Coordinates of C-alpha atoms in Angstrom, one line a residue:
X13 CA -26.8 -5.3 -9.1
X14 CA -28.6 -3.4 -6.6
X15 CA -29.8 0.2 -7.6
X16 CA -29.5 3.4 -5.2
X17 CA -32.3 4.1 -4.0
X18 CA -32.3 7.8 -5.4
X19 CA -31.9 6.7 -8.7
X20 CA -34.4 7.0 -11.4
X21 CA -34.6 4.7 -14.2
X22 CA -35.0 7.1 -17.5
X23 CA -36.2 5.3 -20.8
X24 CA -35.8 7.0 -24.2
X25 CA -37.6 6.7 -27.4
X26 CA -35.4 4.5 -28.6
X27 CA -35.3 2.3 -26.3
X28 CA -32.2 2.8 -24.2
X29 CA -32.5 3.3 -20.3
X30 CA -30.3 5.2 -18.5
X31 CA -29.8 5.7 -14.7
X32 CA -30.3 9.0 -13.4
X33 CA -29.2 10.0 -9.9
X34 CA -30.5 13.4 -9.4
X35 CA -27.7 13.9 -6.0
X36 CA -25.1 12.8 -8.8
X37 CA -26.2 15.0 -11.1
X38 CA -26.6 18.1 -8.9
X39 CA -22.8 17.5 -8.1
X40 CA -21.5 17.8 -11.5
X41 CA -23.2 20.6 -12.1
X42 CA -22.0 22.3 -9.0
X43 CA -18.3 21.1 -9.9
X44 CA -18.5 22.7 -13.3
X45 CA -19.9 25.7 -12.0
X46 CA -16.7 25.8 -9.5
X47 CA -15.1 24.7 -12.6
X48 CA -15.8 27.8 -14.6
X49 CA -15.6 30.0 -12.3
X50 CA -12.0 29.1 -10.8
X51 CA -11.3 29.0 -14.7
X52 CA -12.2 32.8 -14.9
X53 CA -10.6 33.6 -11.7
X54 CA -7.6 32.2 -13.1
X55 CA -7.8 33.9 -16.8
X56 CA -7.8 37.1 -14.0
X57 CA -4.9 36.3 -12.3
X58 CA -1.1 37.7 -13.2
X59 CA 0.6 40.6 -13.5
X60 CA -1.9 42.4 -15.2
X61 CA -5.1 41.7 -13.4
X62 CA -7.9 41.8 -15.0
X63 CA -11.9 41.5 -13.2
X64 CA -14.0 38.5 -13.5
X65 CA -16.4 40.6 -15.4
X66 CA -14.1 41.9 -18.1
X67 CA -12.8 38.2 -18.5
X68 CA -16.3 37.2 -19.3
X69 CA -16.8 40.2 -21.8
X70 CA -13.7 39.3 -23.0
X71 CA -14.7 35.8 -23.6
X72 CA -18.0 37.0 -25.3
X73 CA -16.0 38.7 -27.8
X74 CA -16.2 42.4 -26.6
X75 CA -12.9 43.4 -24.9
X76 CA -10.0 45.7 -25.9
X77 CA -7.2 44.4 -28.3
X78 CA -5.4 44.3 -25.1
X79 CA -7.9 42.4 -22.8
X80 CA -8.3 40.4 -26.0
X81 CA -4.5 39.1 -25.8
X82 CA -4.2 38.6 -22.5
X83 CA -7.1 36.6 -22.2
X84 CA -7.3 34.9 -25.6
X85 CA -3.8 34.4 -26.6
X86 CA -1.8 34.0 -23.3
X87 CA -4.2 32.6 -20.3
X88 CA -7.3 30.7 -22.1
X89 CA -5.1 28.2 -23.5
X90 CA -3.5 27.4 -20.0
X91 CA -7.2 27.0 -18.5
X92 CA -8.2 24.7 -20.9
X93 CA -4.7 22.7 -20.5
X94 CA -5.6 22.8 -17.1
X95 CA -9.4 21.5 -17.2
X96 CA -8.6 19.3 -19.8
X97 CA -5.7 17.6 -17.8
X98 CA -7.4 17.4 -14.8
X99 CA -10.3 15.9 -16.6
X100 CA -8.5 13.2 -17.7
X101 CA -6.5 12.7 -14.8
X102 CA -9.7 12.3 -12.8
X103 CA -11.3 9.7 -15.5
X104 CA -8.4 8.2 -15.7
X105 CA -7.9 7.5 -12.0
X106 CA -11.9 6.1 -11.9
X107 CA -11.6 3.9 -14.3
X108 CA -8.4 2.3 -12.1
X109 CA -9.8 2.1 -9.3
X110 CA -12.9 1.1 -11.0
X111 CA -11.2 -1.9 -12.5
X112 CA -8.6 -2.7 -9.5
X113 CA -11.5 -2.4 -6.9
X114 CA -8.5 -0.5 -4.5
X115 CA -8.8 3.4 -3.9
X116 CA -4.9 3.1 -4.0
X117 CA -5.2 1.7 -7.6
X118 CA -4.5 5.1 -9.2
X119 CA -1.7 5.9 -12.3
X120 CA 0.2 7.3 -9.3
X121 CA 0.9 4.7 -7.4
X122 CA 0.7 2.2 -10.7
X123 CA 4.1 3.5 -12.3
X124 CA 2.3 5.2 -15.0
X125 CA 3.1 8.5 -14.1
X126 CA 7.0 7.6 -13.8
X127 CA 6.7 5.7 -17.1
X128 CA 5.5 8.7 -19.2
X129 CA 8.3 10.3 -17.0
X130 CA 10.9 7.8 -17.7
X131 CA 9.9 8.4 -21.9
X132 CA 9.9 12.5 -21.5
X133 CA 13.8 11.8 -19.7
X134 CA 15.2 9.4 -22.7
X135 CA 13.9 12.2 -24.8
X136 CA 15.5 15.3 -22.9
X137 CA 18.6 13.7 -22.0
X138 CA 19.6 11.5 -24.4
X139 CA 18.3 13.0 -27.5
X140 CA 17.6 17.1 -25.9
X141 CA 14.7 16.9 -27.8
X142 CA 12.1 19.6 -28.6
X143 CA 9.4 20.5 -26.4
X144 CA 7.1 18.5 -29.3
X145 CA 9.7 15.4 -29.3
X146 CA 9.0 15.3 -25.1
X147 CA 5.4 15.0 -25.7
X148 CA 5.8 12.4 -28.0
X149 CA 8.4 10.6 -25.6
X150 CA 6.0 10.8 -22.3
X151 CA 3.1 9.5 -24.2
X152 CA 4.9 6.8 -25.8
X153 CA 6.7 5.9 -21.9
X154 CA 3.5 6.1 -21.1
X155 CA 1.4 3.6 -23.1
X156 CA 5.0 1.2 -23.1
X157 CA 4.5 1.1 -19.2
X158 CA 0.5 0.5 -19.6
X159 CA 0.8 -2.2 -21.6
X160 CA 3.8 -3.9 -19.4
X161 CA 1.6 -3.3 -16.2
X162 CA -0.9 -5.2 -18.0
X163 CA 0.9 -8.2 -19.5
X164 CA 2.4 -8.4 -16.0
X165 CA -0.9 -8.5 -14.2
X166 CA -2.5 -11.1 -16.7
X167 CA -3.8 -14.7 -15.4
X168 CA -6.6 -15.9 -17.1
X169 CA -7.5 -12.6 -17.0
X170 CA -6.6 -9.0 -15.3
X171 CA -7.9 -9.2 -11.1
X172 CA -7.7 -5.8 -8.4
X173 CA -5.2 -6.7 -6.3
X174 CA -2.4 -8.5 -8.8
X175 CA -3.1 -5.1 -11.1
X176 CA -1.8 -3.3 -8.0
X177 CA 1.3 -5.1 -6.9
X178 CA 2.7 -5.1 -10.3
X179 CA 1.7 -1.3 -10.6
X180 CA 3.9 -0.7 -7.6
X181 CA 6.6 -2.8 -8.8
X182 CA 6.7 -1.5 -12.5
X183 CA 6.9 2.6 -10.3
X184 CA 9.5 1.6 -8.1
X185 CA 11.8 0.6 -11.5
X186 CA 10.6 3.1 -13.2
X187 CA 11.4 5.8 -10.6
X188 CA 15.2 4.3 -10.5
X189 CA 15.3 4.6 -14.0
X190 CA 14.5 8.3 -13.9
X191 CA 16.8 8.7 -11.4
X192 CA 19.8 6.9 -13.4
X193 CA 18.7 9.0 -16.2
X194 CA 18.9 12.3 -14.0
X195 CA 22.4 11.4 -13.4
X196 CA 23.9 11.1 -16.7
X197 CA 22.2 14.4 -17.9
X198 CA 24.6 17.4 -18.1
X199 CA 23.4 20.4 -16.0
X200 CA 20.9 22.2 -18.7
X201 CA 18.7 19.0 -19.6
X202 CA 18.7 18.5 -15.6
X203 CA 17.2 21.6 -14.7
X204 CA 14.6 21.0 -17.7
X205 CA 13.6 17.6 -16.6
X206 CA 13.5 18.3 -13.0
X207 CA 11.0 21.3 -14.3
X208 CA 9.5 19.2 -16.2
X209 CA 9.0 16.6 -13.8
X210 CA 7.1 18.9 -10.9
X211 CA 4.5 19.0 -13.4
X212 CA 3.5 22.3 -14.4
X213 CA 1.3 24.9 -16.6
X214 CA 3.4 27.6 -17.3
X215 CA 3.9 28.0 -20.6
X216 CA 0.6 26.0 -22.0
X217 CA -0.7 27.0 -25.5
X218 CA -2.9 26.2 -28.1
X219 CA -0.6 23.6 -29.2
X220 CA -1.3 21.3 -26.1
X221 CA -4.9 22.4 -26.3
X222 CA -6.0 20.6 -29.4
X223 CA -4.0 17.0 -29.2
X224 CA -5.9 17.1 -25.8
X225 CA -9.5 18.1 -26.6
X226 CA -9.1 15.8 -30.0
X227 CA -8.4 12.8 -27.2
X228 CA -10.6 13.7 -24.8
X229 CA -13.9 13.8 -27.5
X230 CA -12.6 10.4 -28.7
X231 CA -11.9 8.3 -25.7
X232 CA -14.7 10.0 -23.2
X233 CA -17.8 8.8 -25.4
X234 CA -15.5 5.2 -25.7
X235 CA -15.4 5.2 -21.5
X236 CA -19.2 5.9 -21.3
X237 CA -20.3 3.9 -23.8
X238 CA -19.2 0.7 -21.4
X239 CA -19.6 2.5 -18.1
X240 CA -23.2 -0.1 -17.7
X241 CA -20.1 -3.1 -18.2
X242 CA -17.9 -1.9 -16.0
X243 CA -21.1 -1.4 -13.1
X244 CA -21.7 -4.4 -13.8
X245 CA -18.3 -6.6 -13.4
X246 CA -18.7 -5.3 -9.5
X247 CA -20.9 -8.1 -8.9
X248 CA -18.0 -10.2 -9.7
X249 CA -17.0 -11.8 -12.9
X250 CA -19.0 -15.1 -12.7
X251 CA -22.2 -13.4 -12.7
X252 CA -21.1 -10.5 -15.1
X253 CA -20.4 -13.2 -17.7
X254 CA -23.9 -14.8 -16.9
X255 CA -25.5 -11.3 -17.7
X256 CA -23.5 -11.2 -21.0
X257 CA -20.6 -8.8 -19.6
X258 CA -17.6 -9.4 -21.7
X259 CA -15.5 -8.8 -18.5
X260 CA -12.1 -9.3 -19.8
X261 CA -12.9 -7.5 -23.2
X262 CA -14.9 -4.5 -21.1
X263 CA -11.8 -4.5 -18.8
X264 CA -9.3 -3.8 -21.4
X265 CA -11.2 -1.1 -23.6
X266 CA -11.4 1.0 -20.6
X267 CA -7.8 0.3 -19.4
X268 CA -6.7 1.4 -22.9
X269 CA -8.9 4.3 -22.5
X270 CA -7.3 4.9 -19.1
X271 CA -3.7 4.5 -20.1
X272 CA -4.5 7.1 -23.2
X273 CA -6.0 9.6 -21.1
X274 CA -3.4 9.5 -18.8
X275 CA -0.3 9.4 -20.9
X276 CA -2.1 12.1 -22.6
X277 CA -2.4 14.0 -19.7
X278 CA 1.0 13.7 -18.9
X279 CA 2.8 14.7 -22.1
X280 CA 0.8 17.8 -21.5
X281 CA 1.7 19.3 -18.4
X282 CA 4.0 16.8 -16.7
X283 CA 3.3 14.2 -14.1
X284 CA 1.1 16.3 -11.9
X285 CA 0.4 14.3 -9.0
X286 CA -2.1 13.1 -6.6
X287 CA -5.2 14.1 -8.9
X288 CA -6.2 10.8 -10.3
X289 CA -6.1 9.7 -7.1
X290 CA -8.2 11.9 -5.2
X291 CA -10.4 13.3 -7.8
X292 CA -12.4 9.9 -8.0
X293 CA -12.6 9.3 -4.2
X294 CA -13.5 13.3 -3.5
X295 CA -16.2 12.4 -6.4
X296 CA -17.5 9.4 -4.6
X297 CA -18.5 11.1 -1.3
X298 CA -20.0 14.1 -3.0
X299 CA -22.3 12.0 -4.7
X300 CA -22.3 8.9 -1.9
X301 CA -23.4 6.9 -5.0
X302 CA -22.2 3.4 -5.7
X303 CA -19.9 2.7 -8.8
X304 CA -17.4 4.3 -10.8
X305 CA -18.7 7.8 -10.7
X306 CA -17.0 8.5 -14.0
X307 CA -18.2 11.8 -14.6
X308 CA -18.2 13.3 -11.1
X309 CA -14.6 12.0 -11.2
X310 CA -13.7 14.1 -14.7
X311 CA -15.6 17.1 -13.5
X312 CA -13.8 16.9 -10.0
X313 CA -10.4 16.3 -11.7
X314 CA -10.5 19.4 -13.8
X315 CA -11.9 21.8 -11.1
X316 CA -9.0 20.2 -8.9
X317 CA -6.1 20.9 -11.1
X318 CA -7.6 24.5 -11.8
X319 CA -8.1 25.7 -8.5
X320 CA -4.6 24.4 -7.9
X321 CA -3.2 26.2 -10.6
X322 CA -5.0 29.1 -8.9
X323 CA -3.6 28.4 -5.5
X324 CA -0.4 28.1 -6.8
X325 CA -0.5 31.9 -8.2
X326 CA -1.5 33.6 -6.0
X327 CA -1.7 31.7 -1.9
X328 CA 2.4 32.3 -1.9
X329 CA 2.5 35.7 -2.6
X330 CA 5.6 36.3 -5.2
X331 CA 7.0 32.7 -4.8
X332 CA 4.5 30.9 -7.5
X333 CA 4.8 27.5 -7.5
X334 CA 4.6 24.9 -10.3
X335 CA 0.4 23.0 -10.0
X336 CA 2.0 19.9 -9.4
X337 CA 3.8 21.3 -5.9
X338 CA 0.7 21.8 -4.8
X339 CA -1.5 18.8 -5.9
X340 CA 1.6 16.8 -4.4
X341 CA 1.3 18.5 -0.7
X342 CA -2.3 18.6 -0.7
X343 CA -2.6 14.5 -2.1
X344 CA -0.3 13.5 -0.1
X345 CA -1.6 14.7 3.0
X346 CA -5.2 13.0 1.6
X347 CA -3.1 9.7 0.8
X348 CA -2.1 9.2 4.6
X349 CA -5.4 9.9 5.7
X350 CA -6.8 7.3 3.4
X351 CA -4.2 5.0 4.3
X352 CA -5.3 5.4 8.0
X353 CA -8.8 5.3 7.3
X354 CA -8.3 2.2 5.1
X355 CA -6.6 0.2 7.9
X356 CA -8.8 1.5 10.8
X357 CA -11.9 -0.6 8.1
X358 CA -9.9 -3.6 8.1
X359 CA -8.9 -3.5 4.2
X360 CA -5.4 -3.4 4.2

């Protein structure tokens, strides 16, 4: 495995050595700085503006009863939704690519996306189910379509390119079963779906908050603790196994992991597109380090989706649009370009 030549082997006391890239590094601070600061920007935003600096006071504990609601009660929870989605949509969409070797291999154009969606639809119309019942239906779509993209991909173990056909045949069924669905829903549960399916933060509370952040602090150590595997199964699985990689085993954790965060990520704020699949490759040539960039990729993801969620509010003057309007225009406009600059290599 050869080693950028910036990076810096870092040995602790007990014996474990870590790579440290110090351009990586500076990157994800910068990106939670922009992070942060979109996140207070936002918090600032609405009817009832309020400046950056009274946010932070706010924050610290020292605002009026009224700042104190604004901020606390009704726009904090929606930034965090908002970080916390596009963190895992960013982790989520490195470790696909990661493990599909393909920049297309992301849960947007795997069917993921539309198979949370398909769960959140059997939920809202068959059942008009409660905003809690839709969660539970896109996560549980969600993992379902995971593990048939998998099952479908396996021979004598998962490989890039099989992973991505099948993804892209499991979305195009999934997307004409949401559409069949769409069509026997009477004209309330329509509207809600279709709302739901743009993919969107109004609304967020504490409620969506907590299942997230509980997720994230379980799954995230789980995705670190084998990023050294999944570096290494880039040399190719012969030579992983010869280094002791369990390739196959390594490979599943983290698509488990993956699927989760997604699905997760889904069920909170909808199928917001295009982030899991730009996040990683806008993470990659920040850092122009080999690899999977896992943490550049969660730190881009969530300042991403938040300076979306800003754009949305306030770059369309009364007209505020859903996040997911805008991460769809903006992603797909980055998808064609990396389709072009994908063919003009030779890769596709």
């Amino acid at each position: 495995m050869k080693t950028h030549p910036r990076s810096r082997a870092v040995r602790t006391p007990g014996g474990l050595s870590l790579r440290l890239d110090p351009r990586a590094l500076f990157v994800v601070v910068l990106l939670l700085a922009a992070a942060c600061a979109a996140g207070v920007a936002l918090i600032g935003t609405g009817e009832a503006r309020i400046p950056a600096a009274d946010v932070l006071r706010t924050l610290a504990g020292d605002g009026t009863a009224y700042q104190d609601f604004i901020v606390n009660e009704l726009r904090l929870p929606r930034v965090l939704v908002g970080l916390l989605v596009g963190a895992s949509l960013g982790l989520g969409g490195a470790l696909f690519q990661s493990v599909s070797r393909n920049p297309l291999g992301s849960p947007d154009v795997l069917g993921l996306s539309q198979g949370s969606t398909a769960g959140a639809l059997v939920v809202i119309v068959l059942m008009s189910g409660s905003a809690s019942q839709v969660t539970v239906g896109a996560l549980a779509g969600g993992l379902a379509t995971g593990v048939a993209i998998y099952a479908l991909a396996w021979k004598r173990g998962v490989h890039g390119y099989r992973l991505v056909l099948v993804g892209i045949g499991v979305n195009a069924i999934m997307t004409a079963v949401n559409g069949y669905l769409l069509t026997k829903a009477d004209l309330v549960d329509a509207t809600r779906a279709v709302v739901w399916m743009t993919g969107s933060l109004n609304g967020r509370g504490w409620e969506q908050v907590w299942p997230l952040l509980g997720l994230c602090a379980v799954l995230v150590p789980l995705v670190l603790a084998n990023a050294r595997g999944l570096r290494m199964t880039e040399m190719g699985d012969d030579i992983s196994n010869a280094l002791g990689v369990r390739v196959q085993r390594v490979r599943l954790v983290l698509m488990v992991c993956a699927v989760l965060l997604v699905a997760a990520a889904t069920a909170a704020a909808g199928p917001v597109s295009f982030v899991a699949l730009t996040a990683p490759q806008l993470a990659r040539r920040l850092t122009r380090s080999p690899g999977p960039n896992l943490v550049p990729s969660l730190c881009m993801g969530a300042t991403l989706l938040v300076a979306a969620d800003w754009a949305s509010q306030r770059a369309f003057g009364a007209d505020q649009l859903p996040v997911g309007v805008v991460t769809g225009v903006l992603g797909g406009a980055y998808l064609l370009w990396l389709l072009v600059t994908e063919r003009r290599a030779g890769r596709i």
